[in-house]
Coordinates of N, CA and C in Angstrom, one line a residue:
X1 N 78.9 68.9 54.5 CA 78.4 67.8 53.8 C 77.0 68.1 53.4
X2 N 76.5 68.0 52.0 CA 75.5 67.9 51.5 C 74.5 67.1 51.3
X3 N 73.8 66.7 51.5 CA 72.7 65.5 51.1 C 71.7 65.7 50.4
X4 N 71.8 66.5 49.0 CA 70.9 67.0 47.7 C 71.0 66.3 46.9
X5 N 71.8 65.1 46.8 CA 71.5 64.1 45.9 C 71.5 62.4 46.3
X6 N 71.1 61.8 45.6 CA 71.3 59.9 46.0 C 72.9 59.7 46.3
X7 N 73.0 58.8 47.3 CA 74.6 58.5 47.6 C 75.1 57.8 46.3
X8 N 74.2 57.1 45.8 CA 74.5 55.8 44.7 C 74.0 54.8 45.2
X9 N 74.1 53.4 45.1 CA 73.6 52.1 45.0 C 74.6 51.8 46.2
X10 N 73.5 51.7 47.3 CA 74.1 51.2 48.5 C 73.5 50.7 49.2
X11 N 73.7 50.0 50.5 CA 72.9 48.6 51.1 C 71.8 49.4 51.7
X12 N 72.4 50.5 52.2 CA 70.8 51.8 52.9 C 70.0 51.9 51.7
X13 N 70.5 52.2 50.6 CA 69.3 52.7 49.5 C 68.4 51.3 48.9
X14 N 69.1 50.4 49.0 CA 68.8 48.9 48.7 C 68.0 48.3 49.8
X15 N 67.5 49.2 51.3 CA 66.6 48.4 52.1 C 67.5 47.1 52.5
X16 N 68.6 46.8 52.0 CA 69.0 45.1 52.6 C 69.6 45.1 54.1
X17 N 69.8 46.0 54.5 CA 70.4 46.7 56.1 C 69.3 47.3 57.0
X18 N 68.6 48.6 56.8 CA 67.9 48.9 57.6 C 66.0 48.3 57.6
X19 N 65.7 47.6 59.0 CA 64.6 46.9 59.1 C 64.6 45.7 58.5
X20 N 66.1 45.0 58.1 CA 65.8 43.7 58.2 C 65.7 42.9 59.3
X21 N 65.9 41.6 59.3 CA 66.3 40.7 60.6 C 67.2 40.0 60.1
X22 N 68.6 40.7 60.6 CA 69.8 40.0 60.1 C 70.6 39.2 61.6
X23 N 71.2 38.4 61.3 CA 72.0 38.1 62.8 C 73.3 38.6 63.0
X24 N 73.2 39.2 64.1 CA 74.0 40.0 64.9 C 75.4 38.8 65.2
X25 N 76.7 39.3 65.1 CA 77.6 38.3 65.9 C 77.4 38.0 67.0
X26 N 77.3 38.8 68.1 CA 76.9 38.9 69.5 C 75.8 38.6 70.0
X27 N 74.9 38.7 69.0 CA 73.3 38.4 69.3 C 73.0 37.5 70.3
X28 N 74.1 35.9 70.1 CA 73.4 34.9 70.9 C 74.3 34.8 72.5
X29 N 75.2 36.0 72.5 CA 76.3 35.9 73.7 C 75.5 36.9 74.5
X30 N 74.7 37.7 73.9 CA 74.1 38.7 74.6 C 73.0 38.3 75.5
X31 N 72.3 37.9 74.4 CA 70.2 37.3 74.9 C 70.9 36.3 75.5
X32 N 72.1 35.2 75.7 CA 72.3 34.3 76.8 C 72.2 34.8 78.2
X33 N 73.5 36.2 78.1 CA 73.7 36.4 79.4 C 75.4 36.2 79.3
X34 N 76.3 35.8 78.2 CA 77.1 35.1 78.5 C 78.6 36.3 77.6
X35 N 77.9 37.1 76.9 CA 79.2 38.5 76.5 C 79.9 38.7 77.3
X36 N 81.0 38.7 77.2 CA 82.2 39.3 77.5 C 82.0 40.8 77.3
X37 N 82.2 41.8 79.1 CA 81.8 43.2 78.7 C 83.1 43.7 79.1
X38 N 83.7 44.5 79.0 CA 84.8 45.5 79.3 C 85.1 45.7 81.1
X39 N 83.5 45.9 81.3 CA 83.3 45.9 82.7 C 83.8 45.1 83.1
X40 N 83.8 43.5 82.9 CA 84.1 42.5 83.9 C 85.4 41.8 83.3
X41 N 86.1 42.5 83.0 CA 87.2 42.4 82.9 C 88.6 42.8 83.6
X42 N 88.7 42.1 84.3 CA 89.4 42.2 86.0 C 90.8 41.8 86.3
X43 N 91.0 41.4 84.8 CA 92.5 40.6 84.7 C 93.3 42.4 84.3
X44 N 92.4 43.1 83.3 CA 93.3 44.2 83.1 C 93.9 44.7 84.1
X45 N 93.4 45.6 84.9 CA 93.0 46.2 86.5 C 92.5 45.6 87.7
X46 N 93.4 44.5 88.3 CA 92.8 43.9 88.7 C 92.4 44.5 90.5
X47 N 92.7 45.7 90.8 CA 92.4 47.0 91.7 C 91.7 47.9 91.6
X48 N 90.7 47.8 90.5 CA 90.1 48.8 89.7 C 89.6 49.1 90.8
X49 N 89.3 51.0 90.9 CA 88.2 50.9 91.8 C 87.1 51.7 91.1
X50 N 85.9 52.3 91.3 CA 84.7 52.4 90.6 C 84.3 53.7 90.7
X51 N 83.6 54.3 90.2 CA 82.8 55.6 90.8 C 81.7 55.7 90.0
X52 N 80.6 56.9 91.4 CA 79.5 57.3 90.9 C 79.4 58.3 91.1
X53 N 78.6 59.3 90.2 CA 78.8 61.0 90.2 C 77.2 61.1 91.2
X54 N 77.4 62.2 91.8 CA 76.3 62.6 92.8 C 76.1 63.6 92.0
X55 N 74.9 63.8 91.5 CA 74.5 65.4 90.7 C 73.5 66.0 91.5
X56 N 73.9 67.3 91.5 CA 73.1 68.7 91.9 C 71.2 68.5 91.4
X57 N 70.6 68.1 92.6 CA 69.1 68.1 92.2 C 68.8 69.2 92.1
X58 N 69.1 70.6 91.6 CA 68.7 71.9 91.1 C 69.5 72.9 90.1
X59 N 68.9 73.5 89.6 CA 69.7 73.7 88.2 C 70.1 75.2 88.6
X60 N 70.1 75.6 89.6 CA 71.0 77.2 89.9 C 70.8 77.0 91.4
X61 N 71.6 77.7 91.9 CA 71.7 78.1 93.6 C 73.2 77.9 94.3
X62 N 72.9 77.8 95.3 CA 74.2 77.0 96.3 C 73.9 75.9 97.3
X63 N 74.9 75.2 97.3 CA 75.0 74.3 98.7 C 74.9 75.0 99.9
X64 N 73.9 74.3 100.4 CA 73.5 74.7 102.1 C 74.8 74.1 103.0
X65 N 74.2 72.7 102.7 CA 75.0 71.7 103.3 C 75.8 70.6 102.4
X66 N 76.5 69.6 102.9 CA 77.0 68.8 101.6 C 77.0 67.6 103.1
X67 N 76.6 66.1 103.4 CA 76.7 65.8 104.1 C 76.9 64.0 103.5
X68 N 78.4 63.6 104.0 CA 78.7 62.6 103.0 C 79.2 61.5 104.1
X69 N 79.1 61.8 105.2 CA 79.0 60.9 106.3 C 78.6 59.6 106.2
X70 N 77.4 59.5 106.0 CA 76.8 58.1 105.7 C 77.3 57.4 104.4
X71 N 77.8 58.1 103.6 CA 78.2 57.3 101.8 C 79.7 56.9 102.3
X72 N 80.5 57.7 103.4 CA 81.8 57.4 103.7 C 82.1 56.3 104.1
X73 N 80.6 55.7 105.3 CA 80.8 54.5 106.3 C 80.8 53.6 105.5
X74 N 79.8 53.9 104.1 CA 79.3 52.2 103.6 C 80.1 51.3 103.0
X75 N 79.5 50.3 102.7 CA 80.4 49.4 102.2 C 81.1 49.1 101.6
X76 N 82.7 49.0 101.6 CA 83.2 49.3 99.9 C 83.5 50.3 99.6
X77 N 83.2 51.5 100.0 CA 83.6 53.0 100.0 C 85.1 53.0 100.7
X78 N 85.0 53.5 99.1 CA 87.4 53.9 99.2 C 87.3 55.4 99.3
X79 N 86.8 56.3 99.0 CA 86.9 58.2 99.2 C 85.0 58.8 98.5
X80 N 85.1 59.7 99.2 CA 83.9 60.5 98.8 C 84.5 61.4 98.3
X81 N 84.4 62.0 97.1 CA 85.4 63.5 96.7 C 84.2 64.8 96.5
X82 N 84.5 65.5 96.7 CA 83.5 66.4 96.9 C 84.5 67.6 96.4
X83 N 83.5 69.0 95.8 CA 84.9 70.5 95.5 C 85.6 70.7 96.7
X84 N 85.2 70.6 98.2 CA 85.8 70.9 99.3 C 87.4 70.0 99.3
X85 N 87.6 68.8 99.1 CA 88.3 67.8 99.6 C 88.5 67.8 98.2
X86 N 89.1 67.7 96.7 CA 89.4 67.5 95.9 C 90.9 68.9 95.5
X87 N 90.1 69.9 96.3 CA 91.0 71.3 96.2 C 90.5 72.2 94.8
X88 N 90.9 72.8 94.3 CA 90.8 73.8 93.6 C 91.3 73.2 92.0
X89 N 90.0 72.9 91.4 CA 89.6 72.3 89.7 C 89.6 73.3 89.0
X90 N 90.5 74.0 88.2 CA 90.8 75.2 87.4 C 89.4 74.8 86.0
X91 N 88.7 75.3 85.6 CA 88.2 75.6 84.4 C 89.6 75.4 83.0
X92 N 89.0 74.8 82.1 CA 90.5 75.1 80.9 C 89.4 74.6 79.4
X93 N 90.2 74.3 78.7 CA 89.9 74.2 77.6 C 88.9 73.7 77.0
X94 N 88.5 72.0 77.7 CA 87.6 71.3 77.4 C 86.9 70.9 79.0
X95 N 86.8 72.0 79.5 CA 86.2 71.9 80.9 C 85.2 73.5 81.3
X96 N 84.3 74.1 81.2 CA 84.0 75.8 81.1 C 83.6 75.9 82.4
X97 N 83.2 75.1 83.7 CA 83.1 75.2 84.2 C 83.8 73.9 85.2
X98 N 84.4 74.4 86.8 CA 84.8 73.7 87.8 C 84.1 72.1 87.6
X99 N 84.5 70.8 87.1 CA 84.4 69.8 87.5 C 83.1 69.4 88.7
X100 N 83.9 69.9 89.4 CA 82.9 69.8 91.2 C 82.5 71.0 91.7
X101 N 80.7 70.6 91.4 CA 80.1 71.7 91.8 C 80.1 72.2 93.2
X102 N 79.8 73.6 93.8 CA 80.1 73.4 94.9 C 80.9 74.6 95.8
X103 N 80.7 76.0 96.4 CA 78.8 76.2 96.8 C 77.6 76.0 95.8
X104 N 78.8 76.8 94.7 CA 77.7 77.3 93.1 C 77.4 76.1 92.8
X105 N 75.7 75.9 92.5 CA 75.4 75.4 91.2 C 75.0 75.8 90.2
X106 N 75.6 75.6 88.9 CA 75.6 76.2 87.6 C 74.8 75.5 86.8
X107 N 74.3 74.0 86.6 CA 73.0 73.4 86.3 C 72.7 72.4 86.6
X108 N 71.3 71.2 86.2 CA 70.9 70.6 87.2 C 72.0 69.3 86.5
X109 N 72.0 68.8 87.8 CA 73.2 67.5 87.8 C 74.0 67.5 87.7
X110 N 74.4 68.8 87.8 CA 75.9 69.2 87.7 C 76.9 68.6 89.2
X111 N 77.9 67.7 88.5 CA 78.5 66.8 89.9 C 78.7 67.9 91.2
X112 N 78.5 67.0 92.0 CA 78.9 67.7 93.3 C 79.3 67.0 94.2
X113 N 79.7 65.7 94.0 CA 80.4 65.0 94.4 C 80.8 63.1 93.6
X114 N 81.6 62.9 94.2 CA 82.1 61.6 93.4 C 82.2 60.4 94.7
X115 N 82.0 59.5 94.2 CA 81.8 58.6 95.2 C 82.5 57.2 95.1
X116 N 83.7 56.9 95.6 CA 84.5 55.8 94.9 C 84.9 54.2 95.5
X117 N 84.0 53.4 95.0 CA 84.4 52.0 96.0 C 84.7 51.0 95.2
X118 N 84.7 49.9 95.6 CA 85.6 48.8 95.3 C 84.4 48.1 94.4
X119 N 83.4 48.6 94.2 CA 82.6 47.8 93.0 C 81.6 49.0 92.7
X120 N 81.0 48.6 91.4 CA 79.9 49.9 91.4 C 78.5 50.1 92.1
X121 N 78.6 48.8 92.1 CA 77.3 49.1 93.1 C 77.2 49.5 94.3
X122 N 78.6 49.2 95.0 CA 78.8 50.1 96.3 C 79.0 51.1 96.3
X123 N 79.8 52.1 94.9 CA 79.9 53.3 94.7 C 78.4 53.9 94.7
X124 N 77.1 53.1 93.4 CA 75.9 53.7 93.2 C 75.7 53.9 94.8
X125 N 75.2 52.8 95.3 CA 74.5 52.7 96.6 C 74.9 53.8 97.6
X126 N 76.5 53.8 98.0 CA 77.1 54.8 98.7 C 76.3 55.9 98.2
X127 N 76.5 56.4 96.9 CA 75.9 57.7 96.3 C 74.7 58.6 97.0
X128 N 73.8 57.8 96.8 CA 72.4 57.3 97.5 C 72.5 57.7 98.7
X129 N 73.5 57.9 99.3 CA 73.2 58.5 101.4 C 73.8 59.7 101.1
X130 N 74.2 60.2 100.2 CA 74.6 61.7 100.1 C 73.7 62.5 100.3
X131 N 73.6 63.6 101.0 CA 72.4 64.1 101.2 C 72.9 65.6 101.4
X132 N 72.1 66.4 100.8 CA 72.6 68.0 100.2 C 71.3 68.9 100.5
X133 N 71.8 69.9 100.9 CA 70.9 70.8 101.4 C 71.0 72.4 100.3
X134 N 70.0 72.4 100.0 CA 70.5 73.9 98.5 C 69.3 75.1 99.2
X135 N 70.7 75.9 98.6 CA 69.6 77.2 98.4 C 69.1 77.4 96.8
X136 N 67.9 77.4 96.5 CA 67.4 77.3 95.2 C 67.7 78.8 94.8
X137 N 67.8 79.3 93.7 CA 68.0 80.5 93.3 C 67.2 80.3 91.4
X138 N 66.3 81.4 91.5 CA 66.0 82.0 90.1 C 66.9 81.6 88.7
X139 N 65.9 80.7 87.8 CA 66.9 80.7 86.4 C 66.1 81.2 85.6
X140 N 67.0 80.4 84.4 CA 65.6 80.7 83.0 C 65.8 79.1 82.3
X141 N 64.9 78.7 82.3 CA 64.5 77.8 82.1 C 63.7 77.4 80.4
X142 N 63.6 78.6 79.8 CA 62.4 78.2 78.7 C 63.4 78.8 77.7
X143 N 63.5 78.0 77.2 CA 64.6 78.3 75.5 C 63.9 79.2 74.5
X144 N 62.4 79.2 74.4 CA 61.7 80.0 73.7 C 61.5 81.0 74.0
X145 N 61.7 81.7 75.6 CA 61.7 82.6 76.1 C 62.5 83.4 76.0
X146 N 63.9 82.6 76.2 CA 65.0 83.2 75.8 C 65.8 83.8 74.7
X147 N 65.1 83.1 73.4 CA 65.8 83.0 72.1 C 65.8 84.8 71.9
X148 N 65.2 85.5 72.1 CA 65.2 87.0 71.5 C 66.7 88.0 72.0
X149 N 67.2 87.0 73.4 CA 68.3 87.3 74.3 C 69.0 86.9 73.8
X150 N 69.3 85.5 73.3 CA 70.3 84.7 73.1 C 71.4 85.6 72.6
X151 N 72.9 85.0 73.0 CA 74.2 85.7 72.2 C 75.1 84.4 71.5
X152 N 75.6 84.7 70.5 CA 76.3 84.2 69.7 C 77.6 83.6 70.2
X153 N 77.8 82.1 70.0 CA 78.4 82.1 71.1 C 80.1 82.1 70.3
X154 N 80.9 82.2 71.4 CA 82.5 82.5 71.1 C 83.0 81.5 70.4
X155 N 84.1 82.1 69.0 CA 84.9 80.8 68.6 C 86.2 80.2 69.2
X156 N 86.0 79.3 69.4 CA 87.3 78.8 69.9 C 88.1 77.2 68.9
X157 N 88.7 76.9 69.4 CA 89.9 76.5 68.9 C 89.2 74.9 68.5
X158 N 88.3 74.1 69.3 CA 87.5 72.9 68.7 C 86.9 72.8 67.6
X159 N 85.4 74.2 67.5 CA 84.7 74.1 67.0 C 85.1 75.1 65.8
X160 N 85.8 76.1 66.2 CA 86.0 76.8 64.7 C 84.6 77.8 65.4
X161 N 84.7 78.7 63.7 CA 83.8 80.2 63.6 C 82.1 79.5 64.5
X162 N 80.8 79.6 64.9 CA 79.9 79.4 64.8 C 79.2 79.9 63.7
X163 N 78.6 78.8 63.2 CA 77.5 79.3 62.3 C 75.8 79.6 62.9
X164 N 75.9 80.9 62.6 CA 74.8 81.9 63.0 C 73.7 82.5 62.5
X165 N 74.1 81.8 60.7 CA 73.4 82.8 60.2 C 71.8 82.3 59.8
X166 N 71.6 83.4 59.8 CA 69.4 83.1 59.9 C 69.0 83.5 58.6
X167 N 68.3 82.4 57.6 CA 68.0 82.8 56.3 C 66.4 83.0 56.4
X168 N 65.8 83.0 55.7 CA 64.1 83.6 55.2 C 63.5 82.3 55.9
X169 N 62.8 81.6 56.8 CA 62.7 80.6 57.2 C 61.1 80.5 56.0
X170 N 60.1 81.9 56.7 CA 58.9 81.9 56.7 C 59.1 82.0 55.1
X171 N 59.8 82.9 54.3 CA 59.9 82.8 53.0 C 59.9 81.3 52.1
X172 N 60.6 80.5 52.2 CA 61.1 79.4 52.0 C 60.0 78.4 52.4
X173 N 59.5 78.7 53.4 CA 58.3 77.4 53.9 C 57.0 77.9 52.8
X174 N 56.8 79.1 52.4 CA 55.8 79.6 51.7 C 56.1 78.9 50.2
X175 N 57.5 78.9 49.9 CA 57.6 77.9 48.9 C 57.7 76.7 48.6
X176 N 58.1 76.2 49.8 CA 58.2 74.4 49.4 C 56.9 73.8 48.9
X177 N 57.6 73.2 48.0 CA 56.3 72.1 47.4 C 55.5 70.9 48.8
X178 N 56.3 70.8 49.6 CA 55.4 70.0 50.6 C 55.7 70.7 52.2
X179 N 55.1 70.8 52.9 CA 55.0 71.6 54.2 C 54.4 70.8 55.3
X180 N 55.2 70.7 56.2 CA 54.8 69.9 57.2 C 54.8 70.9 58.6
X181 N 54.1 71.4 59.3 CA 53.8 72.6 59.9 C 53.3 71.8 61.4
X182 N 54.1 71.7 61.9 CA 54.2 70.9 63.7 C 55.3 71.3 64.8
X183 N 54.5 71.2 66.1 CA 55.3 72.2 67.1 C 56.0 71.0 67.7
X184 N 57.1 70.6 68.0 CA 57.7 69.5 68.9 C 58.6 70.2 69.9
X185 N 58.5 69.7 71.1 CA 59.1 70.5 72.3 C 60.0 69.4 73.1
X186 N 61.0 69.9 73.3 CA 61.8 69.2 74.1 C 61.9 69.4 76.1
X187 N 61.4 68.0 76.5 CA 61.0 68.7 78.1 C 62.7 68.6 79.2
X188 N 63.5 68.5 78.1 CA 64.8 68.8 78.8 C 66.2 68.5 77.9
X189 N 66.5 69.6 78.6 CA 68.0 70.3 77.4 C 69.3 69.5 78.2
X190 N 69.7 68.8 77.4 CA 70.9 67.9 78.2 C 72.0 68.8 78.6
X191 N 72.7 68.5 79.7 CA 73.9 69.4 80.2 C 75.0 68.9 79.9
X192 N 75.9 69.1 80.9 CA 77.4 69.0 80.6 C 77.7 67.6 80.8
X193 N 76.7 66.5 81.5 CA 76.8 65.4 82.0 C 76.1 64.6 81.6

């Protein structure tokens, strides 16, 4: 998809859509307090039970310890699932690494356990007494550091070929009629979660 010319005469290009103050349908069920959310809908499932992901506070290493004792006792807590007690989570197609992290950790927040109770907030809270012991291990962390390393990554069957290719950057900015020349940095690269 291209965007080198006007779409045509549309409510975006007409300003009557973006940065008005138009009313919302839900607007006044919302700011009441009074929407109907997905969440609290109990007639579907009315057994539902809930979970919270425990993520890896370090972005390489191993589990020391995994200690889920206290998130087991609490309140409302139906199972702690952890990689030990869930068994063996094969890697596949739209998964490139094990589900549950665990000795390995492969990046930060990467789950390493699941915590499942009869409402969320006893799942959140349970979460909260998990308590993990890591051995930190060496990464790379700086994307700018990295880029001279970087490899191209594999095609597969979702995304199709990757597009790779690197045109004249510095050529091209030498030409444009307007140049906007600013460093913006990102202080963290989202993961798998």
């Amino acid at each position: 998809m291209k965007f080198q010319t006007p779409a045509g005469h549309n409510p975006i290009d007409r300003m009557s859509v973006v940065g008005q103050p138009l009313d919302r349908i839900d607007g006044p069920l919302k700011t009441t307090g009074t929407a109907p959310y997905a969440y609290e809908q109990h007639d579907a499932a009315p057994d539902a039970a809930y979970g919270h992901v425990v993520g890896a506070g370090i972005a390489k290493g191993r589990i020391r310890r995994l200690d889920i004792k206290a998130a087991e006792r609490a309140p409302g807590v139906l199972a702690v699932i952890t990689a030990d007690t869930a068994g063996p989570l094969e890697v596949g197609p739209h998964n490139t690494v094990p589900l549950l992290g665990g000795p390995e950790i492969r990046h930060y927040h990467q789950a390493v356990a699941l915590v499942v109770a009869e409402s969320f907030e006893a799942a959140r809270a349970a979460a909260g007494r998990v308590r993990i012991e890591y051995e930190a291990h060496a990464g790379a962390y700086d994307l700018e550091a990295a880029r001279t390393t970087a490899t191209a990554p594999e095609a597969n069957a979702q995304m199709g070929e990757p597009d790779t290719q690197v045109g004249d950057f510095l050529g091209a900015f030498a030409d444009a009629p307007v140049r906007l020349d600013e460093t913006y940095t990102t202080p963290d690269q989202s993961h798998m979660m």
